[in-house]
mmCIF file of C-alpha atoms in Angstrom:
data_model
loop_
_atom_site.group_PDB
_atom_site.id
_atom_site.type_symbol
_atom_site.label_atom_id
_atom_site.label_comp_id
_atom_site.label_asym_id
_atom_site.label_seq_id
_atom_site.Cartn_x
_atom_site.Cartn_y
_atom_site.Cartn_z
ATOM 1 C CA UNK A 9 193.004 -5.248 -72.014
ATOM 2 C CA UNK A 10 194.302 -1.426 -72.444
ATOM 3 C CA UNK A 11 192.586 1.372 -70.782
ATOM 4 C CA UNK A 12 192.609 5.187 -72.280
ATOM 5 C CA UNK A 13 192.266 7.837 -69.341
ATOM 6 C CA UNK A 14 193.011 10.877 -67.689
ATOM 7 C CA UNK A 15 195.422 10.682 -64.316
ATOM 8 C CA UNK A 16 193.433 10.899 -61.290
ATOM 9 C CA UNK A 17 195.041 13.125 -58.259
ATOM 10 C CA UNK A 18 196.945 11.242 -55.464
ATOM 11 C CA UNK A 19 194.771 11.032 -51.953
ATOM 12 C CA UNK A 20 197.213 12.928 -50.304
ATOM 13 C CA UNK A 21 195.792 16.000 -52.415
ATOM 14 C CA UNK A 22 192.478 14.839 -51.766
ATOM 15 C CA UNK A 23 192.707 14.556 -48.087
ATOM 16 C CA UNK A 24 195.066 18.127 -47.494
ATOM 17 C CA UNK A 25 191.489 20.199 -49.822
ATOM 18 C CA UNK A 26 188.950 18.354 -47.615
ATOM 19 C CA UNK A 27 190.744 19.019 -44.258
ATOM 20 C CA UNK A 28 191.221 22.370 -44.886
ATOM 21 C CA UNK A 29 188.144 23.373 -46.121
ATOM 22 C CA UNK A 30 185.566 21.515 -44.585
ATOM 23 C CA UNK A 31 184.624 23.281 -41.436
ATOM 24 C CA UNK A 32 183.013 20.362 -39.367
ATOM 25 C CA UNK A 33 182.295 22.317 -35.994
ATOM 26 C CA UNK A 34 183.571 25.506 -34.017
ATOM 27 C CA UNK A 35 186.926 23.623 -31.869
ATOM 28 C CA UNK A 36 186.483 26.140 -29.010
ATOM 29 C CA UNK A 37 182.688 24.407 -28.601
ATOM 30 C CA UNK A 38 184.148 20.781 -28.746
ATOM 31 C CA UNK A 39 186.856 21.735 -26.267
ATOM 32 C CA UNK A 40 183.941 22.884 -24.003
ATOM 33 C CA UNK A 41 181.718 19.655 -25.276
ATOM 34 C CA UNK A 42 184.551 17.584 -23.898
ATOM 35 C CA UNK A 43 185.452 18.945 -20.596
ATOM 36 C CA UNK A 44 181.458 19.001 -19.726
ATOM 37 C CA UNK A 45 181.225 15.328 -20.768
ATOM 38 C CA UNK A 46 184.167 14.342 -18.628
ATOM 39 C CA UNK A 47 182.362 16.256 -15.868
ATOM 40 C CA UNK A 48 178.748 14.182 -16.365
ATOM 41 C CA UNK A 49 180.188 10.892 -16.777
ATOM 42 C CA UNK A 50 183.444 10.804 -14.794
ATOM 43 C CA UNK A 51 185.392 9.022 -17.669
ATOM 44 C CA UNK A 52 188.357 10.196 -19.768
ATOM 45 C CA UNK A 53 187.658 11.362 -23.191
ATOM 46 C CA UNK A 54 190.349 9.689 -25.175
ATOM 47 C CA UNK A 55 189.528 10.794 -28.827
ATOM 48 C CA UNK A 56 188.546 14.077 -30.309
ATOM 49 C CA UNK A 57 185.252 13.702 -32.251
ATOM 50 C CA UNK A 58 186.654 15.761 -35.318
ATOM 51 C CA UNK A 59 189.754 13.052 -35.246
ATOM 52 C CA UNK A 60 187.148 10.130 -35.563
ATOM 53 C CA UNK A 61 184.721 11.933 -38.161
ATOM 54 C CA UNK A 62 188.337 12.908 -40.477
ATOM 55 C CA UNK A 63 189.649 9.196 -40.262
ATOM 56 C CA UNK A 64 186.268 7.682 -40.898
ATOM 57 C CA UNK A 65 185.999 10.329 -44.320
ATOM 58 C CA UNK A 66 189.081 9.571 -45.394
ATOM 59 C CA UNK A 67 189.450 6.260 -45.230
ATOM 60 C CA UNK A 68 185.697 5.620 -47.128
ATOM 61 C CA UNK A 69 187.472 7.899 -50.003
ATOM 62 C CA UNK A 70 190.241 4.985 -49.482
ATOM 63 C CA UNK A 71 187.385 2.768 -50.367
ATOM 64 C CA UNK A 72 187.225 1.205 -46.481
ATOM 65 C CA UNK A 73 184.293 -1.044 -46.815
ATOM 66 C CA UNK A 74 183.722 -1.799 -42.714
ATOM 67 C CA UNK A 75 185.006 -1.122 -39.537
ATOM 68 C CA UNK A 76 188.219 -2.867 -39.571
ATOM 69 C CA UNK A 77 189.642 -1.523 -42.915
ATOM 70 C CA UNK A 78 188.688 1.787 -41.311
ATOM 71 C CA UNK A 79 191.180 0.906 -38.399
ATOM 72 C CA UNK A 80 193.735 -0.794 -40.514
ATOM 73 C CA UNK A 81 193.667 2.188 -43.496
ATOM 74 C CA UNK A 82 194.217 4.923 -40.295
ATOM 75 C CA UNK A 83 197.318 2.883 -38.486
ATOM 76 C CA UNK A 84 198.320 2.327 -42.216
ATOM 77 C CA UNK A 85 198.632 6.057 -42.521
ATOM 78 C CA UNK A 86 198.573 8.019 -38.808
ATOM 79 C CA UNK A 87 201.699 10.194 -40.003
ATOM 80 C CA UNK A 88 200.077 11.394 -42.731
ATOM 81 C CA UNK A 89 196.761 11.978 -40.812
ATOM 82 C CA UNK A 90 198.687 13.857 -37.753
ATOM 83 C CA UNK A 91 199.564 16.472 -40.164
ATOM 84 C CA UNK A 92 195.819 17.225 -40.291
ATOM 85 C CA UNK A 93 194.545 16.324 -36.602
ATOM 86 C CA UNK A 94 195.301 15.954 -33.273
ATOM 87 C CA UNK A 95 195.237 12.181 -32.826
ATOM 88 C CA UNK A 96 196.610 12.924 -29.309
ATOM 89 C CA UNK A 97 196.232 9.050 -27.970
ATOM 90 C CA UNK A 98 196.401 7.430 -31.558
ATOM 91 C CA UNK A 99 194.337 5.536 -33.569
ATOM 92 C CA UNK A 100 190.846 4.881 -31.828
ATOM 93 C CA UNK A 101 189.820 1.345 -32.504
ATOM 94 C CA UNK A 102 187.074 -0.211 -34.999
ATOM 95 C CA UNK A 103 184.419 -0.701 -32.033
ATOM 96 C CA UNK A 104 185.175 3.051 -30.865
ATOM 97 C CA UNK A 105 184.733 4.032 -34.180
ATOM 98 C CA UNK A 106 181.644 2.491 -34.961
ATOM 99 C CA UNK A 107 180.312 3.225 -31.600
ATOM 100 C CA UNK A 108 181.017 6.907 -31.867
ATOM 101 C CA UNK A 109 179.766 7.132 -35.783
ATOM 102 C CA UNK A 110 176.806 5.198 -34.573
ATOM 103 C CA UNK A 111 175.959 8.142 -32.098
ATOM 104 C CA UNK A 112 176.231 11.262 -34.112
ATOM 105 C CA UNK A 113 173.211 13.025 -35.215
ATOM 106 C CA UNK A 114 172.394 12.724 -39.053
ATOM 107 C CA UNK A 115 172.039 16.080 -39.509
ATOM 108 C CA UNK A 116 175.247 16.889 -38.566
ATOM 109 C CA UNK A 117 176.397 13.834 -40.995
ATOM 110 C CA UNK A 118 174.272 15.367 -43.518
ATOM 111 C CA UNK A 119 175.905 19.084 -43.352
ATOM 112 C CA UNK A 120 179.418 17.928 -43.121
ATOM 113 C CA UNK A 121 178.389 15.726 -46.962
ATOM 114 C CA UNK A 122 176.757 19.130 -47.928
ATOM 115 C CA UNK A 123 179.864 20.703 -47.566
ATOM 116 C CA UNK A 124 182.032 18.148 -49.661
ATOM 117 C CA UNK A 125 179.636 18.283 -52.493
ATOM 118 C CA UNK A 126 179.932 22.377 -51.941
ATOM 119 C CA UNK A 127 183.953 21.623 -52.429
ATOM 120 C CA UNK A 128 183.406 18.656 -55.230
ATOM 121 C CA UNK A 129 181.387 21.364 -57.575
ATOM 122 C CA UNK A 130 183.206 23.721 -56.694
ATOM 123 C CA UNK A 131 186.368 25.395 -58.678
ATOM 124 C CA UNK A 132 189.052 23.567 -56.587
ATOM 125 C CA UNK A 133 186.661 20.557 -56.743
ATOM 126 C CA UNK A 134 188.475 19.915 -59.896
ATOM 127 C CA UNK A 135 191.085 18.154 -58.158
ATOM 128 C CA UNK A 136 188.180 15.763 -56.475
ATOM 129 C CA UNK A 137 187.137 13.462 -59.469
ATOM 130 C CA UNK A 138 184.198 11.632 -58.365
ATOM 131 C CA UNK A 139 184.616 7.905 -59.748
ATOM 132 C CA UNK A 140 181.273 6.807 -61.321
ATOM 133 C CA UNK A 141 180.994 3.195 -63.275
ATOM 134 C CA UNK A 142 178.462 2.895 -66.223
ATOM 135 C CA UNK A 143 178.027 -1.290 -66.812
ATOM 136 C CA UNK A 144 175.071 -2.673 -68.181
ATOM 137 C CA UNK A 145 173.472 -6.203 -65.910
ATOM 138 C CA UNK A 146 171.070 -8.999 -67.512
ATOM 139 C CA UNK A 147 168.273 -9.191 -64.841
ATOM 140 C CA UNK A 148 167.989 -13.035 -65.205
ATOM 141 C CA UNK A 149 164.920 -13.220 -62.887
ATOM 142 C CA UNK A 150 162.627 -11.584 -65.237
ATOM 143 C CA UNK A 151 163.572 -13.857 -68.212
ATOM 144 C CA UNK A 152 159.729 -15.531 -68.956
ATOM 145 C CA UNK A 153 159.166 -17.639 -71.943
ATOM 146 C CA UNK A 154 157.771 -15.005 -73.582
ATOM 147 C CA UNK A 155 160.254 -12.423 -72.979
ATOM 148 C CA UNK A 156 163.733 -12.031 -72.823
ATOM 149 C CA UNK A 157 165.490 -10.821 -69.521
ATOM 150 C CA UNK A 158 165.822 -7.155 -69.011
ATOM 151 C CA UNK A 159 168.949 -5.248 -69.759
ATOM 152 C CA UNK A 160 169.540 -2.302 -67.312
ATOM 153 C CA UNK A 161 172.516 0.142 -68.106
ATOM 154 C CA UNK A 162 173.161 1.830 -64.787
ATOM 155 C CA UNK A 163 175.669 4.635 -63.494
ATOM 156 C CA UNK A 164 176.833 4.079 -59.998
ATOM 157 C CA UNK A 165 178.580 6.383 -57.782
ATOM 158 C CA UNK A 166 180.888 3.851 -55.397
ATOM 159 C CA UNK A 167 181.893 7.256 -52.926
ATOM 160 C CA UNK A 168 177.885 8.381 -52.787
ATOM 161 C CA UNK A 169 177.188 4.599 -52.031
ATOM 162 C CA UNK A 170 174.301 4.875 -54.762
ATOM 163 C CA UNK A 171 172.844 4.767 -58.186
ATOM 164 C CA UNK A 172 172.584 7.629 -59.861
ATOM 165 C CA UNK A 173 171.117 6.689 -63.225
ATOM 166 C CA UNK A 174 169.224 3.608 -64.882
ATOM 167 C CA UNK A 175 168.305 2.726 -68.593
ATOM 168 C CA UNK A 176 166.604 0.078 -69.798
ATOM 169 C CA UNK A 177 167.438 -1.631 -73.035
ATOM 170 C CA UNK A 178 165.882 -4.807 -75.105
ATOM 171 C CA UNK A 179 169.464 -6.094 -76.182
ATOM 172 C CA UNK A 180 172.248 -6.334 -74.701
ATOM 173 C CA UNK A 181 174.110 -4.643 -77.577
ATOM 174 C CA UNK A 182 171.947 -1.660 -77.067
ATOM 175 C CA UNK A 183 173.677 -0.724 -74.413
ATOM 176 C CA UNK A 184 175.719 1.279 -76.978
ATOM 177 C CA UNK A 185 173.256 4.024 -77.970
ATOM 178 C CA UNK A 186 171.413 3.185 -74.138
ATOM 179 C CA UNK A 187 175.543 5.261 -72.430
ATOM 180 C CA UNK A 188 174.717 8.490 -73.930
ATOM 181 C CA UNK A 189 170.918 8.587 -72.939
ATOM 182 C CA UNK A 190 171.442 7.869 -69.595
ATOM 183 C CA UNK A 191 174.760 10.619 -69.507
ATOM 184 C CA UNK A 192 172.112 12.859 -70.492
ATOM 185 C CA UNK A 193 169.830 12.228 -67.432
ATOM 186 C CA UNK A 194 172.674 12.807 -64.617
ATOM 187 C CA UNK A 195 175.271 15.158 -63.616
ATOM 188 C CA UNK A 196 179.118 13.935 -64.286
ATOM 189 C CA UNK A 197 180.591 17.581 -64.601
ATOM 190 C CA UNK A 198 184.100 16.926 -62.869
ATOM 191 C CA UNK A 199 183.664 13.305 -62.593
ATOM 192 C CA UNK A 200 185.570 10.291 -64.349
ATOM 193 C CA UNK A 201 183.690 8.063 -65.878
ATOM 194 C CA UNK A 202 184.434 4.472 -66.499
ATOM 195 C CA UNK A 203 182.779 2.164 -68.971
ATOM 196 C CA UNK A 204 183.946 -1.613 -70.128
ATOM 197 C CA UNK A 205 184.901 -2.430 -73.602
ATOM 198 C CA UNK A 206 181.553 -2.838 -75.417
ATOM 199 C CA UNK A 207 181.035 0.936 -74.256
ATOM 200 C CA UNK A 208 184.287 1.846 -75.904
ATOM 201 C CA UNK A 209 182.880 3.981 -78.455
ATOM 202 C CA UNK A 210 184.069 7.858 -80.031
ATOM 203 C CA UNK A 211 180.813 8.802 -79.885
ATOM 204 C CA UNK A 212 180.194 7.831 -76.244
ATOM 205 C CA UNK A 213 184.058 9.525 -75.485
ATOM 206 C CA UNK A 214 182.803 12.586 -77.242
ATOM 207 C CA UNK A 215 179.653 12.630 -75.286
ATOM 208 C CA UNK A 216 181.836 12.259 -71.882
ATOM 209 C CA UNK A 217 183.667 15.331 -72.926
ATOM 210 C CA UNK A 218 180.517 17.292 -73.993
ATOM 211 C CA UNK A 219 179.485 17.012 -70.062
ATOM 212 C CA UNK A 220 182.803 18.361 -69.116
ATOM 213 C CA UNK A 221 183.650 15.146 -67.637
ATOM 214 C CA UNK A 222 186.884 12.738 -67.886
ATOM 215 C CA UNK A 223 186.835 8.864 -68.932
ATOM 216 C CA UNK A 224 188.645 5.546 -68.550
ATOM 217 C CA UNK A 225 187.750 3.478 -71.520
ATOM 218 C CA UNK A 226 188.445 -0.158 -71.432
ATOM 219 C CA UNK A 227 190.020 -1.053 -74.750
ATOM 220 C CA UNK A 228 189.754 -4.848 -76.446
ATOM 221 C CA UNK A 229 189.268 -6.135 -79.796
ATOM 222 C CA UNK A 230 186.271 -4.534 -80.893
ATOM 223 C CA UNK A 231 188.122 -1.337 -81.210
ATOM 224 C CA UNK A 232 190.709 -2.865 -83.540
ATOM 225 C CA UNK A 233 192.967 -0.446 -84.397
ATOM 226 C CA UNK A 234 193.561 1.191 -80.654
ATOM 227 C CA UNK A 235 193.875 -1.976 -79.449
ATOM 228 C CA UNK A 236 196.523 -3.120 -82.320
ATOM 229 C CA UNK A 237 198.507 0.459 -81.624
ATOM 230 C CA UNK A 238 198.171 0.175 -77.444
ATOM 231 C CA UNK A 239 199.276 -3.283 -77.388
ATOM 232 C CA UNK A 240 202.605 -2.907 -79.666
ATOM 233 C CA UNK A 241 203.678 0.125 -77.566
ATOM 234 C CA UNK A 242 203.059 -1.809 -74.091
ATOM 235 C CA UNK A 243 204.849 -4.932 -75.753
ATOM 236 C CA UNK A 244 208.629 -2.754 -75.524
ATOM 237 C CA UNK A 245 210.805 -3.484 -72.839
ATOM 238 C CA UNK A 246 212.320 -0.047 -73.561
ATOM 239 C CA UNK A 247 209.428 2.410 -73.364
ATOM 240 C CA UNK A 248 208.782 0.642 -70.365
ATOM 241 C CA UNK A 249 211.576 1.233 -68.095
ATOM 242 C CA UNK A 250 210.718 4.902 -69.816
ATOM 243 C CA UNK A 251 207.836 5.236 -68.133
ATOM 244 C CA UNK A 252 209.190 3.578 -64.671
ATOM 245 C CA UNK A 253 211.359 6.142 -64.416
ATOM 246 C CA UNK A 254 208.979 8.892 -65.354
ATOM 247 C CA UNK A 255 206.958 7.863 -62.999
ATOM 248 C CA UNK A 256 203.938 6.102 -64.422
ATOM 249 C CA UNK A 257 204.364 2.479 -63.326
ATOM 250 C CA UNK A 258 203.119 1.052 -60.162
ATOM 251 C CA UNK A 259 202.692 -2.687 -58.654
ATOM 252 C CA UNK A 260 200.630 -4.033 -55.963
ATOM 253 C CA UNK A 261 200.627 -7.290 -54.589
ATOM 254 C CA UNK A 262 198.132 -9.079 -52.860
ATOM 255 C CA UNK A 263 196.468 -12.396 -51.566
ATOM 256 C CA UNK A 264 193.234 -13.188 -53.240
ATOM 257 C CA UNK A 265 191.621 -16.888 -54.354
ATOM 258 C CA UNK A 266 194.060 -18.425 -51.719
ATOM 259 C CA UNK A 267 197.389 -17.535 -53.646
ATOM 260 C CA UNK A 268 199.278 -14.232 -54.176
ATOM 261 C CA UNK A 269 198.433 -12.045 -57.262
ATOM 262 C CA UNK A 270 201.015 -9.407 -58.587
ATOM 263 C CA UNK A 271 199.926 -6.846 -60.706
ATOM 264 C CA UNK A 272 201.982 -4.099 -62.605
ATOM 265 C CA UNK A 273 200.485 -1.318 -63.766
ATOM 266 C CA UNK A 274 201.856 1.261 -66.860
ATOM 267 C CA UNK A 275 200.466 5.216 -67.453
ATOM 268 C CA UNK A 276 201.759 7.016 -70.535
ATOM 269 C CA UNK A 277 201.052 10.688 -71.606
ATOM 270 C CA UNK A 278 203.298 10.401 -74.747
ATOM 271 C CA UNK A 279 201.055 9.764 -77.300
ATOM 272 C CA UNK A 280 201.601 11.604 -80.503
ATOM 273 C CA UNK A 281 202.381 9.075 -82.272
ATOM 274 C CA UNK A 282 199.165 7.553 -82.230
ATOM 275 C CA UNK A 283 197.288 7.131 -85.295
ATOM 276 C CA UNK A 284 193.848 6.782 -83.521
ATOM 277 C CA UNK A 285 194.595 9.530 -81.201
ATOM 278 C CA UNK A 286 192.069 12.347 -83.406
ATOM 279 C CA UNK A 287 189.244 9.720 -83.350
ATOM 280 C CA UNK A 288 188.988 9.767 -79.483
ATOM 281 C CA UNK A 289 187.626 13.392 -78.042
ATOM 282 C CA UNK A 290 189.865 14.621 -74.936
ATOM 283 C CA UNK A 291 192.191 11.286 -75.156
ATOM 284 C CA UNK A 292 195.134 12.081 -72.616
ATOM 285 C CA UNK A 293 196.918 8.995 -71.769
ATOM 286 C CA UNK A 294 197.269 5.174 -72.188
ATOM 287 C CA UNK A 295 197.757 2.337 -70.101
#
């Protein structure tokens, strides 16, 4: 499977907007917060509340999923995050973290997400590409005798933590014409939006663009010809120590299914030469 897409910005960019411009609360105040609850409850205050609420932000744009990958992502990374806050006795750990998240007023949760989406929509919100996934789901529960089982194309937003979008389709291979309806109910300006291979489509690319979004397009054998043209290119051993040393290769490796999976991954912005490259609206890279 190829992909077509635009590059997304490193974290480090996202983290260095979001610190500085995200104003969570007035530091004289919390100075004065923390020496008056050291005087009511006799006890030490170890960690800054601005250090816990920065780690805890970051790391869920890290895609953290609990507690502990919320500890582990911040040791992972505490040089980086030092150049943003104090972090004065380290890295608090995934109970203090929890406990202190746990204890924070919504409201103030609720301004400090007003503010992102004030940066995300904003003109140097450009650099922070919301991620949001358009896949279509058989509902197998509601398959009766005399119906089939719903199909529901949805568009979910993994950083909001919600769905922003359904459609409802009779076939499965509906889905096609189902992607630009639903586009057409939600807001994607500035976003990236990914769609698997049956959604691989001009006119669905074309739509992307027409919302002033960006799009990573699975690409298989139903799109013939890209696939053909993506596949030769990635198949030389030449163009790809090319792009390692341009910089558009990267590998992770990692234990999953109880044995160790590597997997190598190739970006390339050089693509004149490709023949399909006026059929696909805003097309900026392969990989």
């Amino acid at each position: 499977m190829q992909m077509i897409c635009e590059q997304i910005p490193p974290l480090q960019e996202i983290c260095g907007i979001i610190t500085i411009k995200v104003v969570f609360y007035n530091d004289r105040d919390t100075k004065n917060n923390r020496i008056n609850r050291k005087q009511k409850t006799g006890k030490k205050i170890r960690h800054k509340l601005l250090d816990i609420v920065v780690i805890v932000l970051f790391a869920k744009l890290a895609n953290a999923d609990d507690w502990g990958e919320v500890e582990i992502f911040a040791k992972s990374n505490e040089e980086f995050l030092k150049q943003y806050i104090e972090l004065g006795n380290g890295i608090p750990s995934h109970d203090t973290l929890q406990r202190v998240m746990g204890s924070i007023a919504p409201e103030y949760m609720q301004n400090v997400y007003k503010k992102w989406n004030e940066l995300a929509n904003s003109n140097e919100g450009e650099t922070l590409k919301k991620i949001i996934c358009i896949d279509g789901k058989t509902m197998r529960g509601n398959k009766s005798k005399e119906r089939k089982a719903n199909h529901i194309v949805s568009a979910w937003c993994d950083m909001d933590g919600f769905c922003l979008g359904q459609k409802k389709v009779e076939e499965k291979s509906n889905g096609i014409t189902a992607i630009p309806q639903l586009l057409d109910t939600i807001q994607v300006k500035g976003c990236v939006i990914t769609v698997d291979a049956m959604g691989t489509q001009t006119e669905i690319a074309e739509k992307i663009k027409q919302k002033r979004a960006d799009y990573t397009l699975a690409v298989k054998e139903n799109q013939k010809n890209l696939y053909r043209e993506t596949s030769e290119y990635f198949e030389d051993g030449e163009l790809l120590q090319e792009i390692k040393d341009n910089g558009g290769y990267k590998m992770t490796v990692e234990k999953a299914h109880s044995q160790m999976e590597k997997r190598e991954y190739y970006q390339c912005s050089k693509i004149g030469w490709m023949q399909e490259k006026s059929h696909w609206t805003g097309i900026k890279s392969i990989g």
